[in-house]
Short mmCIF file of C-alpha atoms in Angstrom, two decimals:
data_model
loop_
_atom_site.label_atom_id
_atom_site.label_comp_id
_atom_site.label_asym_id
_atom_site.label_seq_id
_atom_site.Cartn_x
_atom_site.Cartn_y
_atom_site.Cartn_z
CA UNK R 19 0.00 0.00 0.00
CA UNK R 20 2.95 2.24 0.61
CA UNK R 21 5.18 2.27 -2.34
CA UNK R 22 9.14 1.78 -1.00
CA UNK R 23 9.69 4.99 -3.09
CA UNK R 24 7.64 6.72 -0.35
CA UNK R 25 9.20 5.41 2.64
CA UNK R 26 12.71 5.82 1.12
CA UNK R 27 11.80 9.90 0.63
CA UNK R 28 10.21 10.24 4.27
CA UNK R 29 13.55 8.71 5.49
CA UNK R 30 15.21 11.46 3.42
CA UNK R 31 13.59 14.10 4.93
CA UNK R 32 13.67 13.00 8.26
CA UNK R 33 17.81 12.24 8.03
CA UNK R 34 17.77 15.91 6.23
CA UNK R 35 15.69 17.42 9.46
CA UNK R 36 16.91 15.81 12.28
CA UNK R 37 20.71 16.46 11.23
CA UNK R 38 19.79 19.99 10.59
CA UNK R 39 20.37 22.16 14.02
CA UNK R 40 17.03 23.34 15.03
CA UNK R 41 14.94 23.83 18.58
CA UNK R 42 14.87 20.04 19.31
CA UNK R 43 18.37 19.33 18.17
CA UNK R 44 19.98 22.31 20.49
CA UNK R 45 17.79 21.60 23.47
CA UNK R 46 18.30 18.07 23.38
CA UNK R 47 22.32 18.20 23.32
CA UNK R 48 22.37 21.10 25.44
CA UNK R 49 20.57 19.42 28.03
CA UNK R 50 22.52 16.02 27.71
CA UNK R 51 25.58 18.17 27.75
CA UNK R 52 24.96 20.11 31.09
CA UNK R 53 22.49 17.45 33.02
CA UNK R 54 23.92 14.29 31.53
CA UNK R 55 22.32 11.48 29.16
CA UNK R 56 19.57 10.72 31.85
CA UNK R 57 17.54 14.34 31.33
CA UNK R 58 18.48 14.11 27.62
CA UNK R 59 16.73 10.87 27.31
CA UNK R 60 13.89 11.59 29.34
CA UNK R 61 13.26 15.23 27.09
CA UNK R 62 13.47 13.22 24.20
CA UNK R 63 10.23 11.51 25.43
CA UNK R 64 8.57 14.69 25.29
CA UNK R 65 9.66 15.68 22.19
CA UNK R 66 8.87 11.96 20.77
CA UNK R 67 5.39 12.46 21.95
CA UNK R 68 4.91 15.67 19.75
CA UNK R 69 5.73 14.11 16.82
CA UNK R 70 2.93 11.66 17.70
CA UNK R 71 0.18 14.85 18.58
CA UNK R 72 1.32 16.32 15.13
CA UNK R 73 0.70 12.76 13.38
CA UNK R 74 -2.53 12.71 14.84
CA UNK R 75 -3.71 15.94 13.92
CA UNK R 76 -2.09 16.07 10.43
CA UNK R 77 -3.54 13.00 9.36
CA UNK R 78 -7.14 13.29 11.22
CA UNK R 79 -7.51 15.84 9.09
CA UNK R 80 -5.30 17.70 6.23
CA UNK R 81 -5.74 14.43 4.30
CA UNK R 82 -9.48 15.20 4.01
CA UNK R 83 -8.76 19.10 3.67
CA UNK R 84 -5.88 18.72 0.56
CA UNK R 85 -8.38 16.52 -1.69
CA UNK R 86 -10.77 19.21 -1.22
CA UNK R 87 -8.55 22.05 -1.88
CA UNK R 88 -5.73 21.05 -4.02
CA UNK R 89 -4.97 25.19 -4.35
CA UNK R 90 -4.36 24.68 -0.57
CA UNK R 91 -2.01 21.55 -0.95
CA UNK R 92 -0.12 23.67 -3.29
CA UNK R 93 0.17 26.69 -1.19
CA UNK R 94 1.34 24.30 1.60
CA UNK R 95 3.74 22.35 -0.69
CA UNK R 96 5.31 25.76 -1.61
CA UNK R 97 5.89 26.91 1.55
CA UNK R 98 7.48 23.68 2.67
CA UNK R 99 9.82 24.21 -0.37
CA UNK R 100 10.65 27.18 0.86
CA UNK R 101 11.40 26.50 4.40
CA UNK R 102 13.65 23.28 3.42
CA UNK R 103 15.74 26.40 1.15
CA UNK R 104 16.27 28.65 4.52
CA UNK R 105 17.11 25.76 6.52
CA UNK R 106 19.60 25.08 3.83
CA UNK R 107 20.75 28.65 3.29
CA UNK R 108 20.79 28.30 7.21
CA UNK R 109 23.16 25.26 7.12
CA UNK R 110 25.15 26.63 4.35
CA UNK R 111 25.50 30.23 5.55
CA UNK R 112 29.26 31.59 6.89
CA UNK R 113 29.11 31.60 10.44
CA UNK R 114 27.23 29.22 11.54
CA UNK R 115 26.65 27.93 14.75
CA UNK R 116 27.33 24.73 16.28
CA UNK R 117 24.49 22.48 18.30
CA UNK R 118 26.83 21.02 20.07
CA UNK R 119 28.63 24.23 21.64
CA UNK R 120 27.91 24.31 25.44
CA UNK R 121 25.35 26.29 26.97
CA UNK R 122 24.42 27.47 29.99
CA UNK R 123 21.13 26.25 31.09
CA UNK R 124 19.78 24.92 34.70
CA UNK R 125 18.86 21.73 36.25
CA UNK R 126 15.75 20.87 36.12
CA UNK R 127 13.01 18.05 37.21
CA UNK R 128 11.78 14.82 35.04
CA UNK R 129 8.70 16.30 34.53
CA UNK R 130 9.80 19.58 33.77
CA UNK R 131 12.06 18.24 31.04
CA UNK R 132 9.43 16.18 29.52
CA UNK R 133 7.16 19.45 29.49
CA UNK R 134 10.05 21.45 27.87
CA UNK R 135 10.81 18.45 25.23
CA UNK R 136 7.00 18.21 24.13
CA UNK R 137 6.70 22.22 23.61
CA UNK R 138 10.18 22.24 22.13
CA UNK R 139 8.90 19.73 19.30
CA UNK R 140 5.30 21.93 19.36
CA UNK R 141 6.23 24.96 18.74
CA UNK R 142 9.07 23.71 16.30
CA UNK R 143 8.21 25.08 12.87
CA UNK R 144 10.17 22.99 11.33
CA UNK R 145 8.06 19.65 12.56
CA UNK R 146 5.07 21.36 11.75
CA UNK R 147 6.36 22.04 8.00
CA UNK R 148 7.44 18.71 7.64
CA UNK R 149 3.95 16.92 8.78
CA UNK R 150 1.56 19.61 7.00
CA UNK R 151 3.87 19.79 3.45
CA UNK R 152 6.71 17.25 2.90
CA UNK R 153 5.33 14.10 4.48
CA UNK R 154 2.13 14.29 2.37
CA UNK R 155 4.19 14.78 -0.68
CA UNK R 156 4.83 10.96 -0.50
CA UNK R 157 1.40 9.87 -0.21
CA UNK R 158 0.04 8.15 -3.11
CA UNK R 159 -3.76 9.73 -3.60
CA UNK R 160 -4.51 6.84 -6.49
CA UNK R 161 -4.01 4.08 -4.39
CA UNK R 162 -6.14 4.97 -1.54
CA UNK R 163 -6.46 4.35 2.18
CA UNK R 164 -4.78 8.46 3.03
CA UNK R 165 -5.29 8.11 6.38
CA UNK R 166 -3.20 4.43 6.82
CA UNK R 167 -0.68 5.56 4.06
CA UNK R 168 -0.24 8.83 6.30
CA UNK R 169 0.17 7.37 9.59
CA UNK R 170 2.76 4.44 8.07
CA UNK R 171 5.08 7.37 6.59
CA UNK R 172 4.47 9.69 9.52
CA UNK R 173 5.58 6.47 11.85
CA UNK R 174 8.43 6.20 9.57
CA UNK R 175 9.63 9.84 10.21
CA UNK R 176 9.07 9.60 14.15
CA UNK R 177 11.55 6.04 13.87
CA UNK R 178 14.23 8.10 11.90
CA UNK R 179 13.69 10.89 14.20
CA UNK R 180 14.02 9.20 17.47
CA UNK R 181 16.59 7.15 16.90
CA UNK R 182 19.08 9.87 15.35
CA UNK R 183 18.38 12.05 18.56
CA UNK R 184 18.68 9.17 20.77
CA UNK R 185 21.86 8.88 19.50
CA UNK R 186 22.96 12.39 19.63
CA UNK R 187 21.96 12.35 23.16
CA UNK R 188 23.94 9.63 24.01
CA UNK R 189 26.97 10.93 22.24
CA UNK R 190 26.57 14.96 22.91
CA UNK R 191 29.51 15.10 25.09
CA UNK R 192 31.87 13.00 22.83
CA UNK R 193 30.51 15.00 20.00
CA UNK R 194 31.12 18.00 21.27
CA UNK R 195 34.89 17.28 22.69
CA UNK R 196 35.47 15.82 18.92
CA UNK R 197 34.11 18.92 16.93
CA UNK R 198 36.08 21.41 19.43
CA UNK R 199 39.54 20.48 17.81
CA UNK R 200 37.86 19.78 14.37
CA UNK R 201 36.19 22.82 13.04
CA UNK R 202 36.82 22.10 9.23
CA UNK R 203 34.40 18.43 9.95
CA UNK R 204 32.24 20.61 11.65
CA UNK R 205 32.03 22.75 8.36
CA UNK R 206 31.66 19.60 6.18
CA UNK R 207 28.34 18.51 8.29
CA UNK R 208 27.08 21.48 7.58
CA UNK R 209 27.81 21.80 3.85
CA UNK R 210 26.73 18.14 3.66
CA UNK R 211 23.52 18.94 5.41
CA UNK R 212 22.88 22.41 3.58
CA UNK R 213 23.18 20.48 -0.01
CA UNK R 214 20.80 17.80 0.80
CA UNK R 215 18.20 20.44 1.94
CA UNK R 216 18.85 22.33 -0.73
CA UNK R 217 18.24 19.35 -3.36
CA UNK R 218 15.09 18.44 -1.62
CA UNK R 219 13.76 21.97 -1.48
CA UNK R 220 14.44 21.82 -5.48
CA UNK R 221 12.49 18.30 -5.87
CA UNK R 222 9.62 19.66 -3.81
CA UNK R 223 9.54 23.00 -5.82
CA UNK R 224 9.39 21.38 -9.18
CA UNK R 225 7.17 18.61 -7.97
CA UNK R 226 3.56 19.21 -10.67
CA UNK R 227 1.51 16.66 -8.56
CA UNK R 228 -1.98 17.58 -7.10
CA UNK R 229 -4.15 16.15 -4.88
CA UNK R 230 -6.99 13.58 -6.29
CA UNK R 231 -9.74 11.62 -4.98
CA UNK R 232 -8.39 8.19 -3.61
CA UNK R 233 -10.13 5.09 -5.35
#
């Protein structure tokens, strides 16, 4: 039901996201920097479960919403295009800065870094680009079943997601004692990064697709 070119392009964008410094990326490694892997993990379970409110909602009901206005899936798709080009002009830009560059933040409780993780990923614009733009762009309207096609690919992206933060959480401090003394890999990351963003921002530009009924 979900073609493998669809899952292969949500695991592109996700890889593309997620490596891209952004509101979850810096609070997670600051936090795993300053409190240790413990409060990083446990704010990545907030942030885990708002990529699962902004499944929900996406898929409960923009799936309905783009058939019915395919000007609106357009508008949408555009402005996802154009968000994956800043975050790329972001990436690519001179003076950058690093996610994993100390900062000075206080202890807090469990629940408060839960709390902080879930708003983090909430109010993160790019999550909400990437759920109401790019993740639909891989849903194939002819073969039916939106909804389960949606929730598969958005699954997808919340596997790629969690396990590439997971990661960075339990590696911030290595990471960030290895990039110290190596500023010119630091710089390739980000070129690296930048490109890829930049090449998807160009496929989802050019993209002529619109939204039909599902059979």
């Amino acid at each position: 039901m979900v073609e493998t070119s669809g899952v292969l392009g949500v695991v592109a964008v996700a890889l593309g996201m997620v490596l891209t410094p952004g509101p979850n990326m810096i609070y997670l490694v600051s936090r795993s920097i300053t409190q240790g892997r413990r409060a990083g993990i446990v704010s990545l379970g907030g942030v885990a479960l708002g990529f699962l409110v902004y499944l929900l909602a996406a898929n409960l009901g923009l799936s309905v919403v783009f058939i019915a206005v395919p000007e609106l899936y357009l508008a949408v798709k555009l402005a996802g295009a154009a968000y994956l080009a800043h975050l790329a002009w972001n990436a690519l830009k001179p003076g950058g800065v690093s996610a994993f560059a100390p900062r000075d933040v206080p202890h807090d409780s469990p629940r408060r870094l839960f709390m902080t993780g879930l708003m983090t990923n909430l109010l993160n614009p790019k999550i909400a680009i990437m759920y109401l733009s790019l993740i639909p762009q891989f849903i194939d309207l002819d073969e039916g079943h939106v909804l389960l096609q949606g929730l598969v690919l958005g699954s997808v992206q919340i596997a790629v997601s969690v396990a590439v933060n997971l990661t960075l959480v339990l590696a911030a401090g290595t990471i960030a004692v290895f990039l110290s003394h190596r500023p010119s890999w630091l710089r390739a990351q980000r070129y690296l990064m930048g490109t890829v963003l930049g090449a998807l921002a160009v496929s989802v530009a050019v993209d002529s697709s619109v939204p039909a009924k599902a059979s």
